[in-house]
Amino acid sequence: MRGLLALALLLAACAPQRVSIANYPELEATRGEALFMRYCHQCHPNGAAGLGPSLNDKPLPGFLIALQVRVGLGAMPAFGRDLISDAELDELVAYVQALHRVAGER
């Protein structure tokens, strides 16, 4: 039992920290973060590498991020308009780009 507790504490300490976008007021009014947490966070925790690659170190233009989300590639599934509307995709792209900016400032 102690071993499981120690393992749980170790894994919690190694987990990526949540990226704060509090200094980016342009995102406060968007749903980008909520969409990211719903569809992307599982594989890209806080934009870091997880099951999928890190997003924080890839300075991709918005249209390529949107294309990747819509079409998918490799293990990444495609997210059609039935799941993420075009307006929501714009908010999601803005959030991913803000994650990249925040990561670059650290």
N, CA, C and O of each residue as an XYZ file, in Angstrom:
424
protein
N       0.816     -1.192      0.000
C       0.000      0.000      0.000
C       0.864      1.262      0.000
O       0.558      2.228     -0.699
N       1.944      1.250      0.786
C       2.842      2.413      0.815
C       3.452      2.660     -0.553
O       3.620      3.801     -0.983
N       3.784      1.559     -1.233
C       4.374      1.686     -2.561
C       3.443      2.388     -3.531
O       3.887      3.208     -4.336
N       2.145      2.074     -3.464
C       1.167      2.723     -4.343
C       1.032      4.201     -4.021
O       0.924      5.033     -4.922
N       1.039      4.524     -2.740
C       0.960      5.925     -2.334
C       2.185      6.691     -2.816
O       2.065      7.801     -3.334
N       3.356      6.102     -2.645
C       4.582      6.753     -3.096
C       4.573      6.946     -4.602
O       4.992      7.991     -5.099
N       4.093      5.939     -5.335
C       4.009      6.046     -6.794
C       3.040      7.144     -7.197
O       3.329      7.916     -8.111
N       1.893      7.226     -6.530
C       0.907      8.263     -6.835
C       1.480      9.652     -6.584
O       1.262     10.565     -7.380
N       2.208      9.819     -5.485
C       2.818     11.119     -5.188
C       3.891     11.477     -6.210
O       4.003     12.632     -6.623
N       4.670     10.497     -6.611
C       5.708     10.730     -7.609
C       5.101     11.132     -8.944
O       5.581     12.066     -9.585
N       4.056     10.441     -9.367
C       3.408     10.778    -10.632
C       2.773     12.161    -10.582
O       2.820     12.900    -11.566
N       2.187     12.513     -9.457
C       1.585     13.844     -9.322
C       2.647     14.925     -9.406
O       2.413     15.981     -9.995
N       3.813     14.671     -8.824
C       4.898     15.656     -8.854
C       5.464     15.815    -10.257
O       5.970     16.883    -10.599
N       5.387     14.775    -11.070
C       5.941     14.815    -12.426
C       4.956     15.347    -13.450
O       5.341     15.619    -14.587
N       3.708     15.501    -13.077
C       2.688     15.950    -14.030
C       2.992     17.370    -14.483
O       3.465     18.183    -13.689
N       2.726     17.682    -15.757
C       2.969     19.038    -16.239
C       2.071     20.034    -15.509
O       0.909     19.744    -15.223
N       2.612     21.184    -15.217
C       1.857     22.217    -14.531
C       0.907     22.892    -15.513
O       1.207     23.017    -16.700
N      -0.221     23.318    -15.010
C      -1.204     23.992    -15.850
C      -0.628     25.352    -16.278
O      -0.104     26.105    -15.458
N      -0.736     25.637    -17.548
C      -0.220     26.885    -18.091
C      -1.236     27.986    -17.833
O      -2.412     27.847    -18.171
N      -0.786     29.067    -17.240
C      -1.680     30.183    -16.959
C      -1.718     31.135    -18.138
O      -0.683     31.556    -18.654
N      -2.928     31.464    -18.553
C      -3.064     32.459    -19.611
C      -3.723     33.720    -19.053
O      -4.316     34.507    -19.793
N      -3.609     33.898    -17.732
C      -4.239     35.043    -17.083
C      -3.736     36.374    -17.640
O      -4.457     37.370    -17.595
N      -2.520     36.402    -18.158
C      -1.968     37.639    -18.701
C      -2.363     37.872    -20.153
O      -1.851     38.783    -20.803
N      -3.267     37.053    -20.655
C      -3.716     37.179    -22.042
C      -5.213     37.445    -22.060
O      -6.004     36.531    -22.293
N      -5.613     38.709    -21.814
C      -7.032     39.034    -21.701
C      -7.819     38.735    -22.977
O      -9.035     38.557    -22.912
N      -7.160     38.677    -24.130
C      -7.888     38.391    -25.363
C      -8.500     36.997    -25.338
O      -9.395     36.700    -26.130
N      -8.029     36.145    -24.443
C      -8.557     34.785    -24.367
C      -9.593     34.612    -23.273
O     -10.281     33.592    -23.240
N      -9.721     35.570    -22.388
C     -10.652     35.417    -21.280
C     -12.089     35.277    -21.758
O     -12.893     34.608    -21.110
N     -12.420     35.899    -22.880
C     -13.789     35.878    -23.373
C     -14.041     34.706    -24.312
O     -15.157     34.542    -24.806
N     -13.034     33.898    -24.562
C     -13.225     32.802    -25.503
C     -13.485     31.494    -24.785
O     -13.278     31.370    -23.578
N     -13.941     30.525    -25.554
C     -14.150     29.183    -25.034
C     -12.982     28.287    -25.403
O     -13.045     27.071    -25.222
N     -11.920     28.882    -25.919
C     -10.784     28.098    -26.380
C     -10.217     27.169    -25.333
O      -9.914     26.013    -25.629
N     -10.067     27.656    -24.107
C      -9.507     26.813    -23.057
C     -10.441     25.651    -22.746
O      -9.987     24.516    -22.599
N     -11.742     25.921    -22.643
C     -12.703     24.850    -22.355
C     -12.701     23.806    -23.466
O     -12.772     22.606    -23.197
N     -12.621     24.260    -24.698
C     -12.569     23.326    -25.827
C     -11.295     22.503    -25.790
O     -11.321     21.297    -26.034
N     -10.177     23.157    -25.484
C      -8.905     22.443    -25.383
C      -8.987     21.372    -24.299
O      -8.563     20.235    -24.509
N      -9.528     21.735    -23.148
C      -9.622     20.775    -22.044
C     -10.530     19.604    -22.423
O     -10.301     18.477    -21.985
N     -11.538     19.860    -23.219
C     -12.480     18.799    -23.608
C     -11.911     17.864    -24.669
O     -12.068     16.646    -24.578
N     -11.248     18.435    -25.678
C     -10.847     17.630    -26.836
C      -9.344     17.351    -26.944
O      -8.956     16.373    -27.584
N      -8.503     18.169    -26.347
C      -7.065     18.088    -26.619
C      -6.210     17.719    -25.411
O      -5.172     17.072    -25.547
N      -6.650     18.132    -24.247
C      -5.830     18.013    -23.034
C      -5.395     16.578    -22.740
O      -4.289     16.355    -22.248
N      -6.249     15.616    -23.036
C      -5.911     14.222    -22.748
C      -4.603     13.809    -23.401
O      -3.783     13.138    -22.775
N      -4.398     14.198    -24.641
C      -3.195     13.795    -25.382
C      -2.090     14.853    -25.347
O      -0.917     14.531    -25.536
N      -2.460     16.108    -25.109
C      -1.503     17.218    -25.085
C      -1.717     17.996    -23.780
O      -2.204     19.126    -23.818
N      -1.361     17.412    -22.624
C      -1.659     18.062    -21.341
C      -1.021     19.446    -21.226
O       0.201     19.591    -21.199
N      -1.886     20.453    -21.160
C      -1.453     21.856    -21.088
C      -0.573     22.249    -22.271
O       0.242     23.166    -22.172
N      -0.742     21.560    -23.366
C       0.052     21.842    -24.557
C       1.378     21.105    -24.583
O       2.118     21.184    -25.564
N       1.684     20.384    -23.506
C       2.946     19.639    -23.430
C       2.783     18.264    -24.077
O       1.677     17.860    -24.437
N       3.884     17.565    -24.215
C       3.837     16.214    -24.768
C       3.153     15.283    -23.784
O       3.335     15.390    -22.571
N       2.380     14.386    -24.318
C       1.697     13.353    -23.543
C       1.579     12.161    -24.469
O       2.587     11.644    -24.950
N       0.374     11.727    -24.721
C       0.177     10.703    -25.754
C       0.499     11.276    -27.127
O       0.936     10.560    -28.028
N       0.276     12.578    -27.271
C       0.612     13.294    -28.504
C       1.814     14.184    -28.261
O       2.251     14.345    -27.122
N       2.354     14.766    -29.325
C       3.533     15.628    -29.177
C       3.199     16.961    -28.505
O       2.036     17.354    -28.406
N       4.231     17.630    -28.055
C       4.073     18.960    -27.468
C       3.570     19.934    -28.519
O       4.010     19.906    -29.668
N       2.652     20.789    -28.121
C       2.172     21.854    -29.001
C       2.867     23.167    -28.673
O       2.884     24.090    -29.488
N       3.434     23.248    -27.488
C       4.008     24.499    -26.999
C       5.281     24.911    -27.723
O       5.656     26.083    -27.688
N       5.947     23.976    -28.375
C       7.202     24.333    -29.040
C       7.075     24.311    -30.563
O       8.078     24.232    -31.273
N       5.848     24.382    -31.057
C       5.617     24.379    -32.498
C       4.930     25.681    -32.907
O       3.728     25.841    -32.695
N       5.681     26.603    -33.489
C       5.093     27.896    -33.874
C       4.346     27.805    -35.205
O       4.735     28.439    -36.186
N       3.278     27.020    -35.233
C       2.525     26.845    -36.471
C       1.540     27.981    -36.674
O       0.970     28.493    -35.710
N       1.334     28.380    -37.932
C       0.299     29.381    -38.199
C      -1.082     28.772    -37.929
O      -1.268     27.556    -37.985
N      -2.024     29.639    -37.642
C      -3.366     29.205    -37.282
C      -4.018     28.283    -38.285
O      -4.694     27.329    -37.899
N      -3.830     28.549    -39.569
C      -4.511     27.721    -40.561
C      -3.989     26.289    -40.550
O      -4.738     25.363    -40.859
N      -2.717     26.088    -40.200
C      -2.188     24.722    -40.114
C      -2.698     23.997    -38.871
O      -2.952     22.794    -38.905
N      -2.843     24.737    -37.778
C      -3.419     24.136    -36.569
C      -4.853     23.705    -36.861
O      -5.261     22.596    -36.515
N      -5.610     24.590    -37.497
C      -7.001     24.276    -37.839
C      -7.083     23.074    -38.775
O      -7.942     22.209    -38.603
N      -6.193     23.018    -39.762
C      -6.172     21.884    -40.688
C      -5.876     20.584    -39.953
O      -6.518     19.565    -40.207
N      -4.904     20.615    -39.040
C      -4.558     19.429    -38.258
C      -5.756     18.941    -37.447
O      -6.013     17.740    -37.367
N      -6.482     19.877    -36.849
C      -7.649     19.511    -36.042
C      -8.734     18.899    -36.927
O      -9.325     17.880    -36.570
N      -8.997     19.514    -38.074
C     -10.059     19.034    -38.960
C      -9.734     17.700    -39.627
O     -10.593     16.822    -39.717
N      -8.489     17.547    -40.098
C      -8.108     16.373    -40.885
C      -7.512     15.272    -40.022
O      -7.680     14.089    -40.318
N      -6.817     15.654    -38.955
C      -6.101     14.677    -38.143
C      -4.868     14.213    -38.911
O      -4.713     14.521    -40.093
N      -4.019     13.494    -38.254
C      -2.826     12.965    -38.914
C      -2.211     11.926    -38.005
O      -2.087     12.157    -36.802
N      -1.832     10.812    -38.540
C      -1.254      9.751    -37.722
C      -2.263      9.281    -36.698
O      -3.382      8.909    -37.051
N      -1.878      9.294    -35.433
C      -2.760      8.828    -34.362
C      -3.810      9.864    -33.976
O      -4.780      9.536    -33.293
N      -3.627     11.107    -34.406
C      -4.593     12.143    -34.041
C      -5.867     11.985    -34.860
O      -5.819     11.888    -36.087
N      -7.008     11.960    -34.175
C      -8.269     11.848    -34.903
C      -8.651     13.181    -35.526
O      -8.168     14.237    -35.117
N      -9.515     13.113    -36.510
C     -10.081     14.323    -37.114
C     -11.275     14.765    -36.270
O     -12.042     13.938    -35.777
N     -11.418     16.073    -36.112
C     -12.550     16.639    -35.382
C     -13.380     17.444    -36.374
O     -13.014     18.560    -36.742
N     -14.487     16.874    -36.798
C     -15.342     17.514    -37.788
C     -16.188     18.624    -37.205
O     -16.184     18.870    -35.999
N     -16.910     19.285    -38.084
C     -17.771     20.401    -37.676
C     -18.901     19.948    -36.754
O     -19.479     20.759    -36.030
N     -19.214     18.655    -36.782
C     -20.247     18.152    -35.882
C     -19.775     18.152    -34.430
O     -20.604     18.175    -33.520
N     -18.473     18.128    -34.196
C     -17.920     18.196    -32.844
C     -17.457     19.599    -32.480
O     -17.732     20.084    -31.382
N     -16.754     20.249    -33.403
C     -16.191     21.582    -33.159
C     -16.613     22.474    -34.338
O     -16.201     22.254    -35.477
N     -17.425     23.464    -34.045
C     -17.869     24.375    -35.105
C     -16.694     25.216    -35.603
O     -15.636     25.243    -34.974
N     -16.879     25.894    -36.720
C     -15.814     26.752    -37.248
C     -15.457     27.862    -36.264
O     -14.283     28.185    -36.087
N     -16.475     28.447    -35.622
C     -16.220     29.518    -34.641
C     -15.453     28.957    -33.437
O     -14.526     29.595    -32.938
N     -15.838     27.778    -32.978
C     -15.128     27.155    -31.863
C     -13.701     26.799    -32.258
O     -12.783     26.910    -31.445
N     -13.512     26.373    -33.495
C     -12.161     26.048    -33.968
C     -11.269     27.283    -33.925
O     -10.098     27.196    -33.556
N     -11.823     28.431    -34.303
C     -11.052     29.682    -34.220
C     -10.627     29.961    -32.779
O      -9.491     30.367    -32.534
N     -11.532     29.744    -31.827
C     -11.207     29.966    -30.414
C     -10.165     28.964    -29.924
O      -9.271     29.320    -29.156
N     -10.278     27.728    -30.362
C      -9.320     26.690    -29.989
C      -7.934     27.017    -30.535
O      -6.936     26.875    -29.828
N      -7.871     27.451    -31.781
C      -6.591     27.829    -32.399
C      -5.968     28.988    -31.631
O      -4.765     28.977    -31.369
N      -6.768     29.986    -31.268
C      -6.246     31.134    -30.503
C      -5.671     30.669    -29.169
O      -4.635     31.170    -28.734
N      -6.326     29.727    -28.527
C      -5.835     29.218    -27.250
C      -4.525     28.462    -27.432
O      -3.591     28.659    -26.655
N      -4.437     27.601    -28.444
C      -3.198     26.847    -28.690
C      -2.051     27.812    -28.983
O      -0.931     27.601    -28.518
N      -2.318     28.861    -29.745
C      -1.276     29.845    -30.030
C      -0.879     30.597    -28.764
O       0.292     30.940    -28.600
N      -1.826     30.860    -27.869
C      -1.491     31.524    -26.597
C      -0.650     30.601    -25.720
O       0.273     31.061    -25.047
N      -0.959     29.302    -25.720
C      -0.128     28.356    -24.975
C       1.312     28.418    -25.464
O       2.249     28.385    -24.665
N       1.483     28.505    -26.763
C       2.827     28.588    -27.349
C       3.530     29.867    -26.883
O       4.709     29.836    -26.530
N       2.804     30.994    -26.883
C       3.399     32.267    -26.435
C       3.801     32.189    -24.971
O       4.897     32.611    -24.601
N       2.925     31.654    -24.141
C       3.207     31.556    -22.704
C       4.429     30.657    -22.475
O       5.306     30.991    -21.678
N       4.481     29.524    -23.171
C       5.614     28.605    -23.010
C       6.921     29.270    -23.434
O       7.968     29.009    -22.843
N       6.868     30.128    -24.453
C       8.053     30.819    -24.921
C       8.558     31.876    -23.959
O       9.726     32.259    -24.015
N       7.694     32.349    -23.083
C       8.083     33.389    -22.124
C       8.700     32.820    -20.864
O       9.259     33.561    -20.056
N       8.605     31.509    -20.687
C       9.170     30.899    -19.470
C      10.647     30.733    -19.578
O      11.282     30.237    -18.647
